[in-house]
Coordinates of C-alpha atoms in Angstrom, one line a residue:
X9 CA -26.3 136.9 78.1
X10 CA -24.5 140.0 77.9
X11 CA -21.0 139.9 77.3
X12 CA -18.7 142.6 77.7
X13 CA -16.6 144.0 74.3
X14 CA -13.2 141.9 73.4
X15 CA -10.3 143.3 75.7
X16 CA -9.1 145.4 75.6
X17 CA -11.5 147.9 74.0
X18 CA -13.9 149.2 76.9
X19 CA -15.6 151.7 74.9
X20 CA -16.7 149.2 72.3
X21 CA -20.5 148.2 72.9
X22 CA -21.8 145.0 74.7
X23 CA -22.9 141.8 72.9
X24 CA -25.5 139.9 72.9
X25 CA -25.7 136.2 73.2
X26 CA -29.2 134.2 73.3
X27 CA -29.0 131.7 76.3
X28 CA -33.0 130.0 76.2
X29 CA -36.3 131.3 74.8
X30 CA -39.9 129.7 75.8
X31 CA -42.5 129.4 73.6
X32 CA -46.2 130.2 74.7
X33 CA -48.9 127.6 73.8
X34 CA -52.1 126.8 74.5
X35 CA -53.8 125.9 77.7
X36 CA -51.3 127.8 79.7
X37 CA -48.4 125.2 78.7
X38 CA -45.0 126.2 77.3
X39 CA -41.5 124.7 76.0
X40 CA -38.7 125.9 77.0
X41 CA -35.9 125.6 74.2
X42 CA -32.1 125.2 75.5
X43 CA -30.1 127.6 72.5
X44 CA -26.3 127.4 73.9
X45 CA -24.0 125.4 71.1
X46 CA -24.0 125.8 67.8
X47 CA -26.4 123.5 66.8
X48 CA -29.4 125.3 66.9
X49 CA -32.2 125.2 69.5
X50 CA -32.9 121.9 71.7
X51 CA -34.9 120.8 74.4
X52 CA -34.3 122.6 77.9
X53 CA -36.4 123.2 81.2
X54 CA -37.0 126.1 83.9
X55 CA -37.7 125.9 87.4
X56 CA -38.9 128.9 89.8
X57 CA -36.5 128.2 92.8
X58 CA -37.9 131.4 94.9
X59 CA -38.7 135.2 94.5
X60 CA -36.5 136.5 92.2
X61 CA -34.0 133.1 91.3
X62 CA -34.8 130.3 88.7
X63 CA -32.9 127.9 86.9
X64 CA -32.5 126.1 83.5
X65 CA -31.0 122.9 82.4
X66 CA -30.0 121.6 79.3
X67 CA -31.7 118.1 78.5
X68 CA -29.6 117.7 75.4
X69 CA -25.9 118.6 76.1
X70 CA -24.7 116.8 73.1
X71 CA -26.0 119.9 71.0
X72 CA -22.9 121.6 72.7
X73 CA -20.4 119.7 71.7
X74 CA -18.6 119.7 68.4
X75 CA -16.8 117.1 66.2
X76 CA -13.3 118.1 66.5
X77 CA -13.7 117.9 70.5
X78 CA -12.4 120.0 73.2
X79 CA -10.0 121.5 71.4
X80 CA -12.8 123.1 68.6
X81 CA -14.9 124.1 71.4
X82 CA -12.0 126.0 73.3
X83 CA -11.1 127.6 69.6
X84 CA -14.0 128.3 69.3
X85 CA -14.9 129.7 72.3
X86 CA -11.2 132.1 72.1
X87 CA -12.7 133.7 69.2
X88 CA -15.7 134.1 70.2
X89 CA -14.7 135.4 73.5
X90 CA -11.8 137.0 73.2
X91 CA -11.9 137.7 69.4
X92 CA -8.6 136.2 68.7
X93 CA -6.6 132.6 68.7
X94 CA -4.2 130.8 71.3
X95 CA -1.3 131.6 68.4
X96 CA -2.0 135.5 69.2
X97 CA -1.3 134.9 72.8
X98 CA 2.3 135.1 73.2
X99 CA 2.0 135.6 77.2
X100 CA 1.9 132.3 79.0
X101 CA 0.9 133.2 82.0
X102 CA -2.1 134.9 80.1
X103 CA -2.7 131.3 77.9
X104 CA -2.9 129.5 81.6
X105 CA -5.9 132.0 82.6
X106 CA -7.9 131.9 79.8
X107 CA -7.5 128.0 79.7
X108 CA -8.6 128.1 83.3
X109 CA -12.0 130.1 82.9
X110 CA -12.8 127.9 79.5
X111 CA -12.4 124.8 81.6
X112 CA -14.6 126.7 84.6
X113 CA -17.3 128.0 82.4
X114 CA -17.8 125.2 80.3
X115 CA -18.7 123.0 83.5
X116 CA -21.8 124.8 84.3
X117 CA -23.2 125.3 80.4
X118 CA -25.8 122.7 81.3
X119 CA -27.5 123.9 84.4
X120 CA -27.0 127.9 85.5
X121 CA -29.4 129.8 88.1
X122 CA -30.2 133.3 87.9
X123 CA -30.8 135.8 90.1
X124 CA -31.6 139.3 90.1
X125 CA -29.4 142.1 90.1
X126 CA -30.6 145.7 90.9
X127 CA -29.0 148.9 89.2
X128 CA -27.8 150.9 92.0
X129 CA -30.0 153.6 93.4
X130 CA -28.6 157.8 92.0
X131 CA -28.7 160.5 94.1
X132 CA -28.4 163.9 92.8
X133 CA -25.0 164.5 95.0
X134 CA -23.3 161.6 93.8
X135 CA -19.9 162.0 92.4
X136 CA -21.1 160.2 89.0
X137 CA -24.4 158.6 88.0
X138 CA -23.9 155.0 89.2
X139 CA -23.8 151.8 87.4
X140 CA -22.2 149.5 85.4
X141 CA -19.2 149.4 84.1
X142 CA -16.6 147.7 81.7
X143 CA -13.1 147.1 83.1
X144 CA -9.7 145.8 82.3
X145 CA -8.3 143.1 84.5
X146 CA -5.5 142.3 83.1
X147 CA -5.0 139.2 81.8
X148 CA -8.0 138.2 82.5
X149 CA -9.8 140.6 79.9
X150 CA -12.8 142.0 80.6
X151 CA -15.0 141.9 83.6
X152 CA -18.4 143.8 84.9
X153 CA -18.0 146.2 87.8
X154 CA -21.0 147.7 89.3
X155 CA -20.0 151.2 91.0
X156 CA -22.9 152.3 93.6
X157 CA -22.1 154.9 96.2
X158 CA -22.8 154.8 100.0
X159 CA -22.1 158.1 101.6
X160 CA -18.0 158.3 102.4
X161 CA -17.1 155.2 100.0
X162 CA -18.1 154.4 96.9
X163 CA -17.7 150.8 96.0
X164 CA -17.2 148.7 92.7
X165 CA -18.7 145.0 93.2
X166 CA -17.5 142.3 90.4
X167 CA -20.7 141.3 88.7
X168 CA -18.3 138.8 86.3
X169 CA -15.8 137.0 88.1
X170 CA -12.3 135.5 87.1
X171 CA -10.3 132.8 88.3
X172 CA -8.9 135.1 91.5
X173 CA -12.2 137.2 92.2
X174 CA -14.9 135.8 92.2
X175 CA -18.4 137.6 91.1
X176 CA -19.8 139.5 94.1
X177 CA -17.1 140.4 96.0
X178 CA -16.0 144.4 96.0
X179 CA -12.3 144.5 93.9
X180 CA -12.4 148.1 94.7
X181 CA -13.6 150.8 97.5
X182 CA -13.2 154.3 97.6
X183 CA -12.8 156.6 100.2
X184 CA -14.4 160.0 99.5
X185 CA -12.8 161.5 102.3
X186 CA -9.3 161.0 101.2
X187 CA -8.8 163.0 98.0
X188 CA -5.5 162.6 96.4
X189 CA -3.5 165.2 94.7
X190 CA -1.3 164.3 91.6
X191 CA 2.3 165.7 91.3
X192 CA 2.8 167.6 87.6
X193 CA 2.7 165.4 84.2
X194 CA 6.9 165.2 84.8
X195 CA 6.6 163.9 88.5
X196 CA 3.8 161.6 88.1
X197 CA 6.2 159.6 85.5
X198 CA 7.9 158.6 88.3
X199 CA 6.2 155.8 90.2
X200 CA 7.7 155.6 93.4
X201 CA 6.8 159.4 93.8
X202 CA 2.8 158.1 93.6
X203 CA 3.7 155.3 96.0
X204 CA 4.8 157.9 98.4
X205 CA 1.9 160.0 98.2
X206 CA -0.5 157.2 98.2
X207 CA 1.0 155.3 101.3
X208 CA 1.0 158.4 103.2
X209 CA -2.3 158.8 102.9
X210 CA -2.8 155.0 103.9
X211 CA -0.9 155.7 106.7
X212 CA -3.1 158.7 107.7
X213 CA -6.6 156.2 107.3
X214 CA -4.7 153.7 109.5
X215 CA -4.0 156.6 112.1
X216 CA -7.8 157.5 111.8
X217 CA -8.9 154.4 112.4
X218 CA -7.0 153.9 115.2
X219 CA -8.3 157.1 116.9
X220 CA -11.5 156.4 116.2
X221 CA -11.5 152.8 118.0
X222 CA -9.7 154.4 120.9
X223 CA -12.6 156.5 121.0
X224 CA -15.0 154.0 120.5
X225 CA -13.7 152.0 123.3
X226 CA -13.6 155.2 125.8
X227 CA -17.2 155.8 125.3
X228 CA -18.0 152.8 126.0
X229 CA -16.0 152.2 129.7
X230 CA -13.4 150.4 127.6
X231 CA -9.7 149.6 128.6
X232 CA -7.3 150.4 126.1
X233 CA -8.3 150.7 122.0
X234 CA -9.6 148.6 119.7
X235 CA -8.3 146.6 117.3
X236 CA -8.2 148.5 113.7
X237 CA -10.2 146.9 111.0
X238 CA -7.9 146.4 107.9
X239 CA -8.1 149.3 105.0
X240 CA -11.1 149.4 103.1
X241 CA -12.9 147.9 106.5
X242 CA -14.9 150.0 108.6
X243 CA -14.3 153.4 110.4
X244 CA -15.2 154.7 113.6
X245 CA -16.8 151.8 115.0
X246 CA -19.8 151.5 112.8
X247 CA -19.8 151.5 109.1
X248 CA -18.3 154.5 107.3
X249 CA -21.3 154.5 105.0
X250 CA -23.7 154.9 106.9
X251 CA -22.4 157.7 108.8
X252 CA -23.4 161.2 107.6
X253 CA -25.9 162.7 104.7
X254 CA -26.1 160.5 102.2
X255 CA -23.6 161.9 99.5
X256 CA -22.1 164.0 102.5
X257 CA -18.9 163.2 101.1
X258 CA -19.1 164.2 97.9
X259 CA -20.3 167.2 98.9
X260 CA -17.1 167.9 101.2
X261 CA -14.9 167.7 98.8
X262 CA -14.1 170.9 96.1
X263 CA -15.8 169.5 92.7
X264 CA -14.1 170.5 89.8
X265 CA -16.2 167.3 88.3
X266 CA -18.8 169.3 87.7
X267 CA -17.0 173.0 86.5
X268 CA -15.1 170.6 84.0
X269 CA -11.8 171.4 85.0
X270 CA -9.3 168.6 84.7
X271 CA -5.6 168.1 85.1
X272 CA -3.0 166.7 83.0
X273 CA -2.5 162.8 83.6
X274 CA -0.3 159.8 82.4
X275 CA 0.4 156.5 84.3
X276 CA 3.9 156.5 86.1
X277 CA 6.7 154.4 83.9
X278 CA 6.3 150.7 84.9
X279 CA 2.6 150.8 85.7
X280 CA 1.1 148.0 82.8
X281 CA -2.0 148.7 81.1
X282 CA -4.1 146.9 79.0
X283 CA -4.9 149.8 77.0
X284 CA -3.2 152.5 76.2
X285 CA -5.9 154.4 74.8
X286 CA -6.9 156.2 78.5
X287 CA -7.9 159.8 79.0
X288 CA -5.1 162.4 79.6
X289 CA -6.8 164.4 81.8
X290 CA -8.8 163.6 84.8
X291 CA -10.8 165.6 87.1
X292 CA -10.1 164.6 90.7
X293 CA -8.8 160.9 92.9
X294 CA -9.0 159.7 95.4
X295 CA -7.0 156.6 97.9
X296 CA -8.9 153.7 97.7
X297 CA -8.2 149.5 98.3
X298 CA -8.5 147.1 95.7
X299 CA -8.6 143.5 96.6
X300 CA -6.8 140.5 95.1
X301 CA -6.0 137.0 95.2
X302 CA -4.7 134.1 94.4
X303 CA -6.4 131.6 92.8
X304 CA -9.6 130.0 94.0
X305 CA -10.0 133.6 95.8
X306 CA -7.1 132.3 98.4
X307 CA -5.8 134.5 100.7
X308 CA -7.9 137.7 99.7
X309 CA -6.2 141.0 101.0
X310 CA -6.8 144.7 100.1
X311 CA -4.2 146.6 98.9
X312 CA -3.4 150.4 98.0
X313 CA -4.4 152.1 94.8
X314 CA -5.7 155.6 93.7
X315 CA -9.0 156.2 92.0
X316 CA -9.0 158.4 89.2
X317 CA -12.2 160.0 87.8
X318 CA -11.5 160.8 84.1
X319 CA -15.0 162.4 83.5
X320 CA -18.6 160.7 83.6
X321 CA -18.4 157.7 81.8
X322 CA -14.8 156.7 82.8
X323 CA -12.9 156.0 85.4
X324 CA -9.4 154.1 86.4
X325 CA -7.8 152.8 89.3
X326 CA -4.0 151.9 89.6
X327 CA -3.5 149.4 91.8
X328 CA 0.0 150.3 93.5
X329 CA 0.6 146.5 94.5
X330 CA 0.5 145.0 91.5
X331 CA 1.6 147.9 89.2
X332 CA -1.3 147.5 87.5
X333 CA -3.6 150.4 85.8
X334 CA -7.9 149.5 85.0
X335 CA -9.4 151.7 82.9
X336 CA -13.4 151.3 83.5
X337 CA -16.4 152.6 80.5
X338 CA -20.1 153.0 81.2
X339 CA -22.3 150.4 80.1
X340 CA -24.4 152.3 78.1
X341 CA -27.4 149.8 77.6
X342 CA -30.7 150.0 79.1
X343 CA -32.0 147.5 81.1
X344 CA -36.1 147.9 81.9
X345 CA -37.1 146.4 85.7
X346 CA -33.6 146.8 87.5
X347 CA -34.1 149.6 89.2
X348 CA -34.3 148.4 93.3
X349 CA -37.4 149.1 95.1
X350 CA -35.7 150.7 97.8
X351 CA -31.5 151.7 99.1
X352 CA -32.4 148.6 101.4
X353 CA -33.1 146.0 98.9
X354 CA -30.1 147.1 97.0
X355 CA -27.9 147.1 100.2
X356 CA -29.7 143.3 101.2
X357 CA -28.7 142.7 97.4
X358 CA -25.3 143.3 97.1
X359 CA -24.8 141.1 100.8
X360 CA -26.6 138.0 99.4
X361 CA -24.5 138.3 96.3
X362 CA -20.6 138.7 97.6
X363 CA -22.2 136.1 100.3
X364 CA -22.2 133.8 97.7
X365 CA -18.7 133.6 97.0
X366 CA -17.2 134.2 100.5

């Protein structure tokens, strides 16, 4: 298992954390040794469900449980997770979450299926190199993001989940064609000047969108226009990435990213951020949605933010809803295999897995 850094320190490396391990014998025949707890390796099993998904189970779940109970196994867990103890967690609301994905997580440490995720495929036009990322979220520390690009959006799909969003589904989307400009260092301070210039540009996409289903309904013998799909959705009657060159979008836009040039940035007063430690320049953003929820993934909507490319390996996105600022690090370890065979299987990919939680 990889497991991001301990939030909120992006930048820090991932660990790694030893789940099962089979043994080779003879005669083609092999144990398979459960190694969750902290008791040492126990007997486990694996079954091949289909292409590309198996499972294991844990025959001896006592080896996971301690002697001082639950409460040992969630202090245990806090450090180990979180590298601190409930005493350091003054926030309640904050306490209530990370009770919530103990209680979750430590359901399913006896049976867990895997499935296979693919690295998203690079093209040379892309804004950044694709991939994965480490992100704050708030209260709920750190999560996985995978960022993959598809022509006029670029999306960031939850490969970890929380208590709100689930694994799978996209928690941001970018809109390539909308490029943002900051006010000056003084102006940006001043939040409700980035809400304006964000919500007129939301206001514009909305108009867009509504043009384009008129449009669509014209050329089709159509009485009257469409209804719009909701921000984020799709544009123009067929979906926005697909339309165009691939990396069209990019392309359209005056790229700085590239030449180095940046511009002076700080996060308006009121905006909360888990760390403070974020670039102070940044190269270029754009409007994008980021969704949220309420717990159990209830009543999912996407709202208004700004992405903000810091340089290569960084990223953020403030969330204008929530008042909330993510700041988002490269995962800089290799993984061997993940590459997808084709842009199809990775499309087909990230479907079957935000089907999953939907």
């Amino acid at each position: 298992m990889y497991l991001p850094p301990h939030d909120p320190h992006v930048d820090d490396p991932m660990r790694f954390k030893p789940l099962f391990r089979i043994h080779l014998m003879e005669r083609k025949s092999a144990t398979v040794e459960c190694m969750y707890g902290h008791k040492g390796p126990h007997n486990g099993h694996i079954q091949i469900v289909k292409k590309d998904e198996f499972s294991t189970k844990c025959n001896q779940t006592d080896h996971h449980r301690m002697s001082g109970g639950r409460q040992e196994e969630f202090r245990t867990w806090l450090r180990e997770e979180w590298g601190r103890t409930l005493e350091d967690i003054f926030h309640e609301h904050m306490q209530e979450l990370i009770l919530m994905k103990f209680i979750y997580t430590s359901q399913y440490d006896n049976c867990l299926t895997y499935r296979r995720i693919y690295l998203p495929p690079s093209r040379p036009d892309d804004l950044i190199k694709p991939g994965l990322f480490k992100g704050t979220y708030g209260s709920h520390g750190l999560e996985i993001v995978m960022l993959s690009f598809h022509g006029r959006r670029a999306r960031g799909t939850k490969i970890t989940g929380d208590p709100n969003i689930p694994a799978g589904q996209q928690t941001v989307e970018i809109d390539l064609r909308h490029r943002i400009q900051l006010p000056d260092v003084e102006n940006l301070r001043n939040f409700n000047e980035l809400s304006r210039i964000v919500l007129e540009v939301r206001e514009r996409v909305r108009q867009e969108q509504q043009e384009g289903g008129r449009e669509a309904g014209e050329g089709h013998g159509q009485q009257g226009s469409q209804e719009p799909p909701p921000p984020g959705g799709e544009l123009d009657g067929a979906p926005a990435e697909d339309g165009g060159e691939p990396g069209d979008a990019a392309a359209a836009v005056e790229q700085p990213a590239q030449s180095g040039q940046g511009q002076p940035f700080v996060l308006p007063v009121g905006v909360s951020s888990r760390n403070e430690d974020y670039p102070r320049t940044c190269r270029m953003c754009f409007y994008g949605t980021g969704l949220i929820a309420g717990h159990g993934f209830t009543s999912p909507e996407r709202t208004p933010g700004v992405f903000i490319l810091f340089d290569e390996d960084r990223f953020g996105f403030v969330w204008l809803e929530l008042k909330s600022f993510s700041l988002y690090s490269r995962v800089q370890a290799t993984f061997r295999n993940a590459d997808a065979p084709s842009p199809q299987a990775f499309d087909e990919m990230l479907k079957n897995i935000q089907a999953l939680t939907s």
